[in-house]
Structures are given as C-alpha cells and as structure tokens.
mmCIF file of C-alpha atoms in Angstrom:
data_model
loop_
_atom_site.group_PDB
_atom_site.id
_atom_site.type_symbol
_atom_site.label_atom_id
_atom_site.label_comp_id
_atom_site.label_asym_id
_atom_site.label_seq_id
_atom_site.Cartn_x
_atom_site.Cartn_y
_atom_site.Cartn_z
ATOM 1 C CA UNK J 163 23.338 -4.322 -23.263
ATOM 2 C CA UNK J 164 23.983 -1.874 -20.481
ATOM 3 C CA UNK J 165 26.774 0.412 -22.226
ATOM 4 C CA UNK J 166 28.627 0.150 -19.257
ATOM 5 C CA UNK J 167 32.157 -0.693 -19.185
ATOM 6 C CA UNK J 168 32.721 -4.321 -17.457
ATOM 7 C CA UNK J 169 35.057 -6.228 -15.939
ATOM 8 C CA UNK J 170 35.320 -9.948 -15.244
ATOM 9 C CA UNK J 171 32.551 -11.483 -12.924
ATOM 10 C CA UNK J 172 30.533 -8.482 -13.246
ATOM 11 C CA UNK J 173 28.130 -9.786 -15.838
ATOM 12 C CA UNK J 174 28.002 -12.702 -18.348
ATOM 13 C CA UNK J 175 28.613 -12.470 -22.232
ATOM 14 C CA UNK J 176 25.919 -13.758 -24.654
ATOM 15 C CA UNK J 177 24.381 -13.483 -28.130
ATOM 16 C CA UNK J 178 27.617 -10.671 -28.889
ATOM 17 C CA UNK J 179 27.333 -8.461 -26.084
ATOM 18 C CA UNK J 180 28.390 -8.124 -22.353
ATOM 19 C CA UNK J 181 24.875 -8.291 -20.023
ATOM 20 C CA UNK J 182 25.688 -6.963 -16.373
ATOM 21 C CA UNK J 183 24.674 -8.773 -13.141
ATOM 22 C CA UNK J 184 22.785 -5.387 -11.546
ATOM 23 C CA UNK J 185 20.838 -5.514 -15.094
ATOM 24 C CA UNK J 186 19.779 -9.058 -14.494
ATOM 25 C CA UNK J 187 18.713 -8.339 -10.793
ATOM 26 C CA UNK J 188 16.969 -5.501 -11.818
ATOM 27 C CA UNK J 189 15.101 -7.075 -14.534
ATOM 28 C CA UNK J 190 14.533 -10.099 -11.464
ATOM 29 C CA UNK J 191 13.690 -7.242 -8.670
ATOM 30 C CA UNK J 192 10.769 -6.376 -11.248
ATOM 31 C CA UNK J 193 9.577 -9.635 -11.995
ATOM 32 C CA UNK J 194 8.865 -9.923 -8.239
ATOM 33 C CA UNK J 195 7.212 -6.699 -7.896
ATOM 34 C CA UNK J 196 5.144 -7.462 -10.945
ATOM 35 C CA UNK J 197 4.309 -11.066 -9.138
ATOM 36 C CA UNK J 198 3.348 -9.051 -5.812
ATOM 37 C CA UNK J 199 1.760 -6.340 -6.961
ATOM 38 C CA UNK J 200 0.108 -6.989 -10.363
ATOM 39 C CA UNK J 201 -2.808 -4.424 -10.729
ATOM 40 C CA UNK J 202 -0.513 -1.649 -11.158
ATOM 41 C CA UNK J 203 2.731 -0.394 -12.890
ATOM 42 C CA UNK J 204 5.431 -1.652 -11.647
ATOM 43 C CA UNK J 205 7.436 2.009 -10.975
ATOM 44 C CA UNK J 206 4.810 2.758 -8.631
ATOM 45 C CA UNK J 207 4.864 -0.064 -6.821
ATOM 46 C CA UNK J 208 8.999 0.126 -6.187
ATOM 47 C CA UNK J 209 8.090 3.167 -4.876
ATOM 48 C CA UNK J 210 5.836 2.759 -2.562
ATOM 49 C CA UNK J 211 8.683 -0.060 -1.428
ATOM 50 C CA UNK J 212 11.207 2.811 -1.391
ATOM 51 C CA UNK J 213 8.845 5.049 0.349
ATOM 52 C CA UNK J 214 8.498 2.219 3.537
ATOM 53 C CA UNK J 215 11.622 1.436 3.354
ATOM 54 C CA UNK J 216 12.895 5.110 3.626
ATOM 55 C CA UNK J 217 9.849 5.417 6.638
ATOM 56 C CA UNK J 218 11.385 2.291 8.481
ATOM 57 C CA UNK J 219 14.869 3.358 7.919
ATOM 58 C CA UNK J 220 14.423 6.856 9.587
ATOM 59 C CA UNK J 221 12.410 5.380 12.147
ATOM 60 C CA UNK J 222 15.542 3.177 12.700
ATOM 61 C CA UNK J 223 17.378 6.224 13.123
ATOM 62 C CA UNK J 224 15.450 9.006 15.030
ATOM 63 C CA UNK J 225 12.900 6.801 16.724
ATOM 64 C CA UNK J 226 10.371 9.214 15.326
ATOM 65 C CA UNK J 227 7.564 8.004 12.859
ATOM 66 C CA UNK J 228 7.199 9.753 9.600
ATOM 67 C CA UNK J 229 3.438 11.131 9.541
ATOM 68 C CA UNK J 230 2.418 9.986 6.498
ATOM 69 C CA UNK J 231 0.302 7.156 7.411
ATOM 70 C CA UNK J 232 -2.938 7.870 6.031
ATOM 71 C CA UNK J 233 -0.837 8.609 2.476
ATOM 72 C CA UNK J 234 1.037 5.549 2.315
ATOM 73 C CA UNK J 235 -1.948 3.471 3.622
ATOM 74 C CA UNK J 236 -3.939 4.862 0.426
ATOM 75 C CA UNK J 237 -0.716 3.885 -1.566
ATOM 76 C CA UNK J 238 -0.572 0.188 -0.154
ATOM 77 C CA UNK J 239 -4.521 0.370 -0.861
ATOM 78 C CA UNK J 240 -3.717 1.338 -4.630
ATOM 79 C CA UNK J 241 -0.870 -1.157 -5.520
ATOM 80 C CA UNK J 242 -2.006 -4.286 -3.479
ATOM 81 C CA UNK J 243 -5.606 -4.214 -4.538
ATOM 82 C CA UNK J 244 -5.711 -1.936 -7.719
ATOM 83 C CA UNK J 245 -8.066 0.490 -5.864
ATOM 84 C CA UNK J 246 -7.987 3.999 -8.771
ATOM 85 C CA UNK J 247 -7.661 6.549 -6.550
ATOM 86 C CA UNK J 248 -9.344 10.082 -7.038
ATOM 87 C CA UNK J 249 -8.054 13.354 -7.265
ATOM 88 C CA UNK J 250 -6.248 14.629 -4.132
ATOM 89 C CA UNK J 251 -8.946 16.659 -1.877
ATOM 90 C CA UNK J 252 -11.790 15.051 -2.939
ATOM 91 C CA UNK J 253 -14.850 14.729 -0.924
ATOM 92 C CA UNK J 254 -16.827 11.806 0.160
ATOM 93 C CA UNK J 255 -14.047 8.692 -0.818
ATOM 94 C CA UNK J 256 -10.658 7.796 -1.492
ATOM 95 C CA UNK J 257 -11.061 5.725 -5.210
ATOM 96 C CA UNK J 258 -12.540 3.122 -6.900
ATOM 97 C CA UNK J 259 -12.493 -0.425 -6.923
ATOM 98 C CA UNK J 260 -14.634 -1.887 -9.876
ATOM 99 C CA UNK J 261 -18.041 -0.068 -9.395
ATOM 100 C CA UNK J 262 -17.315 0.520 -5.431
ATOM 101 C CA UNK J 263 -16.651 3.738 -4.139
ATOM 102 C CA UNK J 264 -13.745 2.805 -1.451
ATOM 103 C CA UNK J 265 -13.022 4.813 1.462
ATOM 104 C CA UNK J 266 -9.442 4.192 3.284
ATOM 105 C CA UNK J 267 -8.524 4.435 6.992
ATOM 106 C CA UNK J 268 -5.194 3.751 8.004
ATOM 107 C CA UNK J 269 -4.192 2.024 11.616
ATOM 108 C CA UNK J 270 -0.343 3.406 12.130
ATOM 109 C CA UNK J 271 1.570 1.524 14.298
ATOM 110 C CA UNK J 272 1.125 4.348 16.868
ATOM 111 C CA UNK J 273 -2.004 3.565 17.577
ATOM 112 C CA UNK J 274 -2.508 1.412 20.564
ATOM 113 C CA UNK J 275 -6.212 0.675 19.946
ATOM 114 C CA UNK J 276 -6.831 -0.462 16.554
ATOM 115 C CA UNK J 277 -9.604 1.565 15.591
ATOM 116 C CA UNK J 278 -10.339 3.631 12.925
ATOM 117 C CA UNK J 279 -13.301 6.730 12.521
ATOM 118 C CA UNK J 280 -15.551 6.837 9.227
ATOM 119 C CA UNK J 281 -17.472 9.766 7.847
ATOM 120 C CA UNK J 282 -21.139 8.617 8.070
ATOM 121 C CA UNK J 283 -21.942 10.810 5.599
ATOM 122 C CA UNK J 284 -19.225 9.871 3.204
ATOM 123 C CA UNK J 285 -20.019 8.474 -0.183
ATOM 124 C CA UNK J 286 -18.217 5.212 -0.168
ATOM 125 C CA UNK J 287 -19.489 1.322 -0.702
ATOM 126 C CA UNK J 288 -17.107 -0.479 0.997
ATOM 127 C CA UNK J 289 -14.249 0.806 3.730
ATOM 128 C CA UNK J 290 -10.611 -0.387 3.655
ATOM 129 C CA UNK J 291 -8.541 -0.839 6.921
ATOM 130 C CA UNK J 292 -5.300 -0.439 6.534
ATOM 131 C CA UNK J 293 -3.279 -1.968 9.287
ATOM 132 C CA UNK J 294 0.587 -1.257 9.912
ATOM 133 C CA UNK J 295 2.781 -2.521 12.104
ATOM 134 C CA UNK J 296 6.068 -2.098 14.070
ATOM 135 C CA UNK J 297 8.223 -3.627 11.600
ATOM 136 C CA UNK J 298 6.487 -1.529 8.765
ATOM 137 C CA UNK J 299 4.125 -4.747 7.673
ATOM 138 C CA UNK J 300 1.107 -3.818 5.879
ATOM 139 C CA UNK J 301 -2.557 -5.744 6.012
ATOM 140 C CA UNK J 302 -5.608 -4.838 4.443
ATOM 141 C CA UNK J 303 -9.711 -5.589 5.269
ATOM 142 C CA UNK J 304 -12.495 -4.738 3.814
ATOM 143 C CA UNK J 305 -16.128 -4.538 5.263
ATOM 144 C CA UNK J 306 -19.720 -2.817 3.244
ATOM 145 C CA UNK J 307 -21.075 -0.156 4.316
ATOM 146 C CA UNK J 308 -24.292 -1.835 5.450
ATOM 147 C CA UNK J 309 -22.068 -3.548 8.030
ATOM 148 C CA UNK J 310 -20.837 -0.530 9.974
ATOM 149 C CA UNK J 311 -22.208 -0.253 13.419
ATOM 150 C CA UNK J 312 -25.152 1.813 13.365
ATOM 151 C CA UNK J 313 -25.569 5.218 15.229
ATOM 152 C CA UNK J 314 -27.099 8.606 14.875
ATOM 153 C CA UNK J 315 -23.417 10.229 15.709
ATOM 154 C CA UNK J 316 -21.643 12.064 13.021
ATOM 155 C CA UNK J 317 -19.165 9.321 12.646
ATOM 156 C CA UNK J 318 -18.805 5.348 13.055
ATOM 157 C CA UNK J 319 -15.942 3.645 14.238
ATOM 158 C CA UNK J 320 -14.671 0.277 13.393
ATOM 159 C CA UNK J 321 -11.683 -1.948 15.540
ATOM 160 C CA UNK J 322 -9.130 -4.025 13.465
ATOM 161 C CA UNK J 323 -9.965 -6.782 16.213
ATOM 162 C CA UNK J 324 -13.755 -6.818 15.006
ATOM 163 C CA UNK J 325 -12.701 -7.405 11.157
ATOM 164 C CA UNK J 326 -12.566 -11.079 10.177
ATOM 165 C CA UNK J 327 -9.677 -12.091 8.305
ATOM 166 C CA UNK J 328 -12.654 -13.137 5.478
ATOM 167 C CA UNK J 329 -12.557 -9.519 4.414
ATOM 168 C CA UNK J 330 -9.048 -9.344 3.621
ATOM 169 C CA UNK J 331 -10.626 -9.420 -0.017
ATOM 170 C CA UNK J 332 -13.259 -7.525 -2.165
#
C-alpha cells in the first residue's frame, strides 16, 4: 500500500499487499485530529500542531518566545471553533463565525495580567480571548459586544479573570 520496501515487524500483510505500521499511525494520528478539530481540514489543523509544537520546542531551547502570538491565537481560533477568517490586513475583524463578525485577542503566556485591548470602533459581534499558557495550552472565550465595559476611550479592555468559563462557546 505504501510502495515502500518492508521488513518483518514493520507492517502487517493483508488483502495481497504489505500495509506499514507509520501508514496505520498516520491514518490513526488523523482520525484524532479530525475528532479534535472537526470544522476544518485536517492538514491545517496538523499544522497548527506543528507550528506549537515547533514554538514550545524553541522555547525549550533558547528560553525566548516566538512572537507570533496574535497569529497562532487566530489559528487556534480557526481550527477549534471553525471561525473563516478574512483576508490578511483587513480592517475592523478577524473572520466569521456563522453570521458574527469575530474579533480575536490573544493572551501570550508573557503576559502577567490577563488582559486584552479591543478596538471600540471595530466592526465585530462577538470577541474571542485567546488564552495561552506556559506549557503552550490553548483556551478560548467568547463574550458580545454589548457586554464590553463601557467607556468613551478609544479602546475597551477585557481580563481573562472577568470571562466566565460559560463563554467558552458561541
């Protein structure tokens, strides 16, 4: 099945040809990603594994965080919850989730105090917290608009702390 030369112990024979064990944990490696991540194609979501696990790894390494958390956040935002994100650049949200306009904020593990800064004049329905932490574990909230602390300053700004875990949802 694989065209690959084999030797004994590296795969199991059936129905006339030789099937290799890395083809079966593949095929069982994407069965899991499917069952984790099921709004989106699977590719994408092994790489946005590859893409933490390549983060967490150099951060093993150089004790230096990639910066690429607001990226990866909109990534995690996109295979975990199906969000369609726009076109890079544009103005006023991040994507779409059903008819909601969604707007993503990322909390990196940098961060000591868990809060995030909004556009007020962004054109978004709901906003998306991304939280991240140490070991490179990802969690997601959600809260409407209409629930943002009110102000007349250009921006309003939301704590992870404040979020109930009922919004983990949309």
């Amino acid at each position: 099945m694989t065209g690959l030369p084999m030797g004994v112990g590296e795969g199991i024979y059936g129905d006339g040809e030789w099937v290799s064990w890395d083809w079966i944990n593949g095929q069982l490696y994407k069965q899991d990603i499917r069952n984790e991540y099921p709004q989106v194609d699977p590719e994408l979501a092994i790489l946005f594994e590859e893409l933490v696990r390549n983060a967490a790894d150099y951060y093993a390494m150089t004790g230096r965080y990639l910066q690429i958390w607001g990226e990866i956040g909109e990534l995690y935002a996109e295979v975990k919850y199906g969000i369609q994100r726009h076109r890079p650049h544009t103005q006023g949200s991040d994507g779409k989730l059903g008819n909601d306009f969604i707007e993503v904020k990322t909390i990196s593990p940098e961060k000591d105090g868990g809060t995030v800064h909004v556009k007020r004049s962004g054109n978004f329905n709901k906003l998306l917290v991304i939280k991240i932490d140490q070991d490179f574990n990802f969690e997601g909230r959600f809260i409407e608009r209409r629930k943002l602390a009110k102000g007349t300053g250009t921006h309003a700004s939301v704590s992870w702390s404040t979020l109930g875990s009922e919004e983990k949802t949309p």
